[in-house]
PDB file of C-alpha atoms in Angstrom:
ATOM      1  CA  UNK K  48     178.813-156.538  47.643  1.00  0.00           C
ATOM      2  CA  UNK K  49     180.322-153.469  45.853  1.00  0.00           C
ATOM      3  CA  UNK K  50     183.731-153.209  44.275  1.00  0.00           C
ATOM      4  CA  UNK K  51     184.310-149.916  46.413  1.00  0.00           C
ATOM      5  CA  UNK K  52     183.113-152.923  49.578  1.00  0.00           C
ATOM      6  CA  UNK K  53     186.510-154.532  48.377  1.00  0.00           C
ATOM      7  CA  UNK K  54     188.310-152.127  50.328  1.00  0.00           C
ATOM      8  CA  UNK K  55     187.422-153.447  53.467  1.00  0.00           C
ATOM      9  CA  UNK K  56     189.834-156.952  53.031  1.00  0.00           C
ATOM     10  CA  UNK K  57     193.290-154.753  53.333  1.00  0.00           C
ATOM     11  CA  UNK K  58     191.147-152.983  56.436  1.00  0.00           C
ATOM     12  CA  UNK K  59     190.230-156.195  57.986  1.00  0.00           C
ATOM     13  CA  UNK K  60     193.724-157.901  56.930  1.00  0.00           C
ATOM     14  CA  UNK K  61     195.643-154.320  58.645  1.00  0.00           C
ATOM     15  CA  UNK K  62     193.228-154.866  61.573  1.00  0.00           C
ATOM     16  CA  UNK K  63     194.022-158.682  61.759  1.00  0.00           C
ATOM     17  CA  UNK K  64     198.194-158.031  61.795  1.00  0.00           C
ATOM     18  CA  UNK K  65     197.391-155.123  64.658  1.00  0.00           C
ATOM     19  CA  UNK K  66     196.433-157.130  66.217  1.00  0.00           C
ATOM     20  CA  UNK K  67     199.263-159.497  66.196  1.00  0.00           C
ATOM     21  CA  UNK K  68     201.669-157.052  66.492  1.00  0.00           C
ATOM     22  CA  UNK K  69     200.194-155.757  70.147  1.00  0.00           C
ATOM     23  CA  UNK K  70     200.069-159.504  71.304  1.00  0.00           C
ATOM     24  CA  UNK K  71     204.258-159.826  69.955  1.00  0.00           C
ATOM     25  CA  UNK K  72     204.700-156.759  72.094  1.00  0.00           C
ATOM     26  CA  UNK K  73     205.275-153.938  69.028  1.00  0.00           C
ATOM     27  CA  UNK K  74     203.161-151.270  69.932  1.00  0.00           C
ATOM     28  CA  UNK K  75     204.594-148.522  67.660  1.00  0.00           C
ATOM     29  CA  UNK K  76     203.957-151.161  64.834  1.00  0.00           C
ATOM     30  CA  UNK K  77     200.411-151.870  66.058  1.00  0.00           C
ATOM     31  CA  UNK K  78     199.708-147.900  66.050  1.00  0.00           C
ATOM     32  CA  UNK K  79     200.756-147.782  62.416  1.00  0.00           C
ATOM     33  CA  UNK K  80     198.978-150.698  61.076  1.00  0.00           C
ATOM     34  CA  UNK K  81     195.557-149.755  62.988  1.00  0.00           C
ATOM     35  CA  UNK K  82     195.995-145.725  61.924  1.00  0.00           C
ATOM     36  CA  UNK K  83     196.046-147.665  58.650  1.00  0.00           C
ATOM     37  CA  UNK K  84     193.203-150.387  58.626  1.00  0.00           C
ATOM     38  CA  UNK K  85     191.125-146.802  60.351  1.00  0.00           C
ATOM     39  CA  UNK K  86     192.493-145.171  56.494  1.00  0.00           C
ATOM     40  CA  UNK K  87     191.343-147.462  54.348  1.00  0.00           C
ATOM     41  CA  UNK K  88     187.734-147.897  56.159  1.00  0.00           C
ATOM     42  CA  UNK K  89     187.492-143.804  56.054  1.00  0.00           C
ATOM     43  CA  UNK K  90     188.944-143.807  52.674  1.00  0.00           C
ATOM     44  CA  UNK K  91     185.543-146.343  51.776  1.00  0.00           C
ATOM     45  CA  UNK K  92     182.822-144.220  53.685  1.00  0.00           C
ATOM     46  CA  UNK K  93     183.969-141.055  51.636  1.00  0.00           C
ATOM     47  CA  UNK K  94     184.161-142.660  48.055  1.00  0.00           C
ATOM     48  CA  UNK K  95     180.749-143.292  48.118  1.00  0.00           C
ATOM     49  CA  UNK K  96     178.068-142.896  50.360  1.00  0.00           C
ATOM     50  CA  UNK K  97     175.510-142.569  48.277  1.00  0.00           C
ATOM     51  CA  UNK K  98     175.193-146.348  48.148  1.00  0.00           C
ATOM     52  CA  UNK K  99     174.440-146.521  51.472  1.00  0.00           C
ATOM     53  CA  UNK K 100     171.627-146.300  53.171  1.00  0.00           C
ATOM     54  CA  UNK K 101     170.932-143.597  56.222  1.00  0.00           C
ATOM     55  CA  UNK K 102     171.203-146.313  58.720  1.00  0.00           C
ATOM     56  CA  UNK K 103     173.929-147.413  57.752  1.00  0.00           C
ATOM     57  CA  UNK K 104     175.745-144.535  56.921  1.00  0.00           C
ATOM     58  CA  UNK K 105     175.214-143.767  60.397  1.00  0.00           C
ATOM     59  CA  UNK K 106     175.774-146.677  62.092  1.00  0.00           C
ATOM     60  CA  UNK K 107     179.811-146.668  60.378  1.00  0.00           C
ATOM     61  CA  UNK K 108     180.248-142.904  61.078  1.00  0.00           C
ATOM     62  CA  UNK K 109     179.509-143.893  64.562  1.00  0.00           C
ATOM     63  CA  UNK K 110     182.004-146.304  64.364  1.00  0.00           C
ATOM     64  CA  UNK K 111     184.143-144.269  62.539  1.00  0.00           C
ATOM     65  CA  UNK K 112     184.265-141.959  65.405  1.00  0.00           C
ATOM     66  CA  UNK K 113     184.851-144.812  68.113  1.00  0.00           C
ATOM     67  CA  UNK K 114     187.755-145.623  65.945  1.00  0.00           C
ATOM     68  CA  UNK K 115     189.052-142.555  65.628  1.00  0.00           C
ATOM     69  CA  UNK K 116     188.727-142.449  69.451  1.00  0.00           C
ATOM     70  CA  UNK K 117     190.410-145.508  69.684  1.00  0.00           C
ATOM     71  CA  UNK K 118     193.323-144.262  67.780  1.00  0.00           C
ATOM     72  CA  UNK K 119     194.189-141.035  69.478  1.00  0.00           C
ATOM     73  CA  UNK K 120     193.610-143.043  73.406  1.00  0.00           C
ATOM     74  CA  UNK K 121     196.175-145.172  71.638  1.00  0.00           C
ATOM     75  CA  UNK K 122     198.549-142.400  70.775  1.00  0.00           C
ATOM     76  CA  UNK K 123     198.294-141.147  74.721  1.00  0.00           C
ATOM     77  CA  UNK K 124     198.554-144.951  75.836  1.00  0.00           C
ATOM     78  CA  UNK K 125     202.162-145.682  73.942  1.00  0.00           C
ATOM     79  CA  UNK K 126     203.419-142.314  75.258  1.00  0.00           C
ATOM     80  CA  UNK K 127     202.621-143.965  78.595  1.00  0.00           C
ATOM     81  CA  UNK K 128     204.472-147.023  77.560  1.00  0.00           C
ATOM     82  CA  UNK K 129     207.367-144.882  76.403  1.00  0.00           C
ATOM     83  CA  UNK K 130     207.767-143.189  79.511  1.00  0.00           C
ATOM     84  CA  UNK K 131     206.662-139.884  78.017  1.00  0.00           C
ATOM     85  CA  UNK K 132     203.694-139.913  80.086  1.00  0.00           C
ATOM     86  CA  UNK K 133     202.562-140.458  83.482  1.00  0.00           C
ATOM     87  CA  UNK K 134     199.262-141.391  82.921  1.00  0.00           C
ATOM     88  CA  UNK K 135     198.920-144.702  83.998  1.00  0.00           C
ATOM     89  CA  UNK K 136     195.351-145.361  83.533  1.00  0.00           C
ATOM     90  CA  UNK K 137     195.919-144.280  79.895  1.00  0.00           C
ATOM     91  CA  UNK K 138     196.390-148.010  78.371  1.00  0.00           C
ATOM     92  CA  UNK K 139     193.135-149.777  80.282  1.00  0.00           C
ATOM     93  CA  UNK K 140     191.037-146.917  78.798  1.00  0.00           C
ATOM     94  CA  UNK K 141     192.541-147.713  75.478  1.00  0.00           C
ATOM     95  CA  UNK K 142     191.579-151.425  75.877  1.00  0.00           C
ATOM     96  CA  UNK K 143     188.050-151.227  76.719  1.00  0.00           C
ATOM     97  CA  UNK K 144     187.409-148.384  73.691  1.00  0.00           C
ATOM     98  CA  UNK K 145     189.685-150.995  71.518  1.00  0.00           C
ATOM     99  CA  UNK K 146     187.260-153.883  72.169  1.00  0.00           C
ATOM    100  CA  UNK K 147     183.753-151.670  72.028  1.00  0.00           C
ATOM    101  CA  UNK K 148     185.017-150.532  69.225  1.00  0.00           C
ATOM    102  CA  UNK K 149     185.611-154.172  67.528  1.00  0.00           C
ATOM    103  CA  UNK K 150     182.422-155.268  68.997  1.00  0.00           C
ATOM    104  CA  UNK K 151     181.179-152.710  67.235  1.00  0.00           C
ATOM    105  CA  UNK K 152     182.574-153.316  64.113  1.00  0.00           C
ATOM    106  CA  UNK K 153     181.212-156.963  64.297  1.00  0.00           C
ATOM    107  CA  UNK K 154     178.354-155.905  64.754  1.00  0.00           C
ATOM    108  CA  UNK K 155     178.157-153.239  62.161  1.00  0.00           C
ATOM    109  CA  UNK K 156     179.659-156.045  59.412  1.00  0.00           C
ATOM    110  CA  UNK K 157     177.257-158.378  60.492  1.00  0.00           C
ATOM    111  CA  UNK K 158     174.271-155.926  59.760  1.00  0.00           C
ATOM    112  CA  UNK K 159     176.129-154.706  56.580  1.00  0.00           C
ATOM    113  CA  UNK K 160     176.277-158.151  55.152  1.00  0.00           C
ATOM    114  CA  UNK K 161     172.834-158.701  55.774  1.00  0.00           C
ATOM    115  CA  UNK K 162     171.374-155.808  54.259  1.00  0.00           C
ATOM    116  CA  UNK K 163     169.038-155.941  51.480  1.00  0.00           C
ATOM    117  CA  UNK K 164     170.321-154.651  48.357  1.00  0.00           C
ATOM    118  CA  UNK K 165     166.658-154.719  46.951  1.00  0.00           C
TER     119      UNK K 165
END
């Protein structure tokens, strides 16, 4: 694990009170704190890839995207839930990109923490 790798425990601890915060009902709150977890996980990939191999490079710009995906379905689902919208199919298709994206992201980890470093 590299000290730049450290940045992903205030991504996963951002993702981890998101996620609270939807389930307590604050969904401005849970906008902010996943636009930030999505921040600090970009902020990693672009310090310095050259650590990483191809694959995975790949593999978390691909999730990168999802994410970023994620974020701006979310953006068009809480206008929905603010009545500034009339798009009512708007926060389902947030939910399923939400959880591909965090099976995704266990995924990714779980191949990340198993990679050779040899």
């Amino acid at each position: 694990m590299g000290v730049l790798d450290v940045l992903l425990i205030p991504a996963a601890l951002l993702l981890a009170l998101a996620l609270r915060a939807v389930r307590r009902g604050e969904y401005r709150l849970h906008g902010h704190l996943m636009t930030g977890a999505f921040t600090v996980t970009g902020l990693r990939l672009l310090l310095h890839p050259r650590d990483l191999a191809h694959l995975h490079l790949g593999l978390w710009a691909a999730l990168f995207a999802a994410s970023g995906c994620t974020v701006l379905l979310g953006r068009r689902a809480l206008a929905w839930r603010e009545a500034r919208s009339t798009r009512t199919t708007l926060p389902r298709i947030h939910r399923a990109f939400g959880a591909a994206t965090l099976i995704g992201l266990a995924l990714i980890t779980f191949i990340w923490l198993l990679r050779s470093r040899g």
